[in-house]
Tab-separated table of C-alpha atoms in Angstrom:
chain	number	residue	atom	x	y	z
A	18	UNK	CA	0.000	0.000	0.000
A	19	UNK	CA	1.406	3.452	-0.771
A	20	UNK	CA	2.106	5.909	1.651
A	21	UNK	CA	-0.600	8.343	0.788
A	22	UNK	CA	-3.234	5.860	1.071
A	23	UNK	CA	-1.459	5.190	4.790
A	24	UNK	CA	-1.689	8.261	5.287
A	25	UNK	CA	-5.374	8.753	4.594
A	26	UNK	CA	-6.613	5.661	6.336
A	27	UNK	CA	-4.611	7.399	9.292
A	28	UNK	CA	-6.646	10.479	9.324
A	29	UNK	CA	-9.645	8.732	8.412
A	30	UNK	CA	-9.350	6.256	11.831
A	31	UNK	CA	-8.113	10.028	13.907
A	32	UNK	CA	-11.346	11.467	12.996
A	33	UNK	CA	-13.942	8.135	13.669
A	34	UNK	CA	-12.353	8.902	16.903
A	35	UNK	CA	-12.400	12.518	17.640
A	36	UNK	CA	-15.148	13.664	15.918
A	37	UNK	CA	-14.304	17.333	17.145
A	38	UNK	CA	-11.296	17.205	15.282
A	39	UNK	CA	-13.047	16.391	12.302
A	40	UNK	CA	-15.347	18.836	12.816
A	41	UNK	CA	-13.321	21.413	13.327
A	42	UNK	CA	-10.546	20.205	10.294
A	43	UNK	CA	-12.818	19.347	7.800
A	44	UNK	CA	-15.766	21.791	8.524
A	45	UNK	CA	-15.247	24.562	10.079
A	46	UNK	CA	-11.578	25.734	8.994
A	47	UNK	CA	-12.638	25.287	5.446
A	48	UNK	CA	-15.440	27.656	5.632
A	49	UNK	CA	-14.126	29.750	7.586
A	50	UNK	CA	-11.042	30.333	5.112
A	51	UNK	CA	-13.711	30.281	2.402
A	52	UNK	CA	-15.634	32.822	4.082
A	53	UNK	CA	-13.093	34.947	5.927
A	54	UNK	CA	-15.790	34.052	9.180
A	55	UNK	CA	-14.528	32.788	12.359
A	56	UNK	CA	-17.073	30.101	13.149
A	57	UNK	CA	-16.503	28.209	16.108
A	58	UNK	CA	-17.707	25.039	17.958
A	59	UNK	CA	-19.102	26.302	21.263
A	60	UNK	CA	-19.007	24.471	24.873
A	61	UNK	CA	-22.217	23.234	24.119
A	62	UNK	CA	-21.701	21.763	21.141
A	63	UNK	CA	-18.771	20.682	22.129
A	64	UNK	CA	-20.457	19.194	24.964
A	65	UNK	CA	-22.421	16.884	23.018
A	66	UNK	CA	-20.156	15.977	20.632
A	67	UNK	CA	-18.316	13.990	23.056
A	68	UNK	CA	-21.509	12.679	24.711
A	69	UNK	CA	-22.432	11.371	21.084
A	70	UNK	CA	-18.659	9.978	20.825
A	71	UNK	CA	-18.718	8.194	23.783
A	72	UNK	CA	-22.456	6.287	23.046
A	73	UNK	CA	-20.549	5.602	19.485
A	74	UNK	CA	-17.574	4.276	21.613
A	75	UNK	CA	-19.705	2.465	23.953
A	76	UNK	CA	-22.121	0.644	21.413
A	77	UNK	CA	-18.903	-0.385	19.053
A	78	UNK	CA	-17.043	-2.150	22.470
A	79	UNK	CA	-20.682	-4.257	22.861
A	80	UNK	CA	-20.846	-4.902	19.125
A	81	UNK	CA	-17.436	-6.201	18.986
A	82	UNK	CA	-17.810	-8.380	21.973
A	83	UNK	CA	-14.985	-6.149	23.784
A	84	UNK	CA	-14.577	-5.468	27.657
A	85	UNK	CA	-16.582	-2.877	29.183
A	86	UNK	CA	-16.675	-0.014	31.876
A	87	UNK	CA	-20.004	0.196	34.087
A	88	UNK	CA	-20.051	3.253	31.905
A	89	UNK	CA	-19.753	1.679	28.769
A	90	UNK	CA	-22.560	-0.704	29.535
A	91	UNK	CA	-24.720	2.315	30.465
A	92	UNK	CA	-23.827	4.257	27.584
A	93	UNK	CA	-23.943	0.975	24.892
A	94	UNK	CA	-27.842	0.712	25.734
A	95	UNK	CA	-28.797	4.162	25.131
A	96	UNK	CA	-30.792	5.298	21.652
A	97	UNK	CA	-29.205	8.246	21.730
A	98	UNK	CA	-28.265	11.462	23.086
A	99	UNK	CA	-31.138	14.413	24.567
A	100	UNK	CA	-29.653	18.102	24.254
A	101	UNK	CA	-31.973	20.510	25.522
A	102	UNK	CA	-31.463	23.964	25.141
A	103	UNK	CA	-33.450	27.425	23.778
A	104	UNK	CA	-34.010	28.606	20.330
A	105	UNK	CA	-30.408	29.198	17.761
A	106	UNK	CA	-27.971	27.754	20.387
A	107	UNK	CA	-26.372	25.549	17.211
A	108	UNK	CA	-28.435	21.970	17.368
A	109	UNK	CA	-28.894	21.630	14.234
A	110	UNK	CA	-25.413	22.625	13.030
A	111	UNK	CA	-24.339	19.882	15.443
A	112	UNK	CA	-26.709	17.184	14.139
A	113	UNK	CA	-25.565	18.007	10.603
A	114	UNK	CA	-21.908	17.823	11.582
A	115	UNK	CA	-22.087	14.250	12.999
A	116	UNK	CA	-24.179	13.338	10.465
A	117	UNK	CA	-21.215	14.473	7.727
A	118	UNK	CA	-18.800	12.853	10.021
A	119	UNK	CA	-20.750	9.579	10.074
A	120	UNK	CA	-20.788	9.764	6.281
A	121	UNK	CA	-16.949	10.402	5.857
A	122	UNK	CA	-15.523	8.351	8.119
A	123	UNK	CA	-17.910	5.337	8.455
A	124	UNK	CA	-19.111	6.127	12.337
């Protein structure tokens, strides 16, 4: 296999992981250079962006037969993750992140 392909599947496997990174490499520098805008994720969002990753986490481990925390176990039989917040606070952004995420990286 060639390097660049390495190289690719290296990134690819960084971002199923750290789907901030992805996020933020992928998404939001891009438009933001595009658009001379300084988007950013906020707390929030970056608050459940990690709760999503670690259901993702969770439900792979239990899928794959692999050991898991009390957490994990918790976490592996939830549908999915409640965000509650007021009107424009960037859910839907976030939704349509992960969702590109899923997409491009396979999780």
């Amino acid at each position: 296999m060639n390097t660049e392909t390495e190289k690719s599947k290296k990134v690819i496997s960084r971002w199923a992981d750290s789907p901030l990174d992805f996020i933020r490499e992928v998404i939001i520098e891009p438009y933001n250079k595009a658009k001379g805008e300084d988007i950013r994720v906020t707390r929030q969002q970056e608050e459940g962006i990690e709760a999503v990753r670690k259901v993702v986490r969770a439900k792979i481990k239990r899928s794959r037969g692999q050991s898991q925390t009390n957490e994990d176990r918790v976490l592996s039989n939830k549908i999915g993750v409640s965000i509650m917040s007021g009107k424009g606070t960037g859910k839907d952004a976030l939704a349509a992140w992960l969702i590109v995420k899923a997409i491009v990286t396979g999780l």
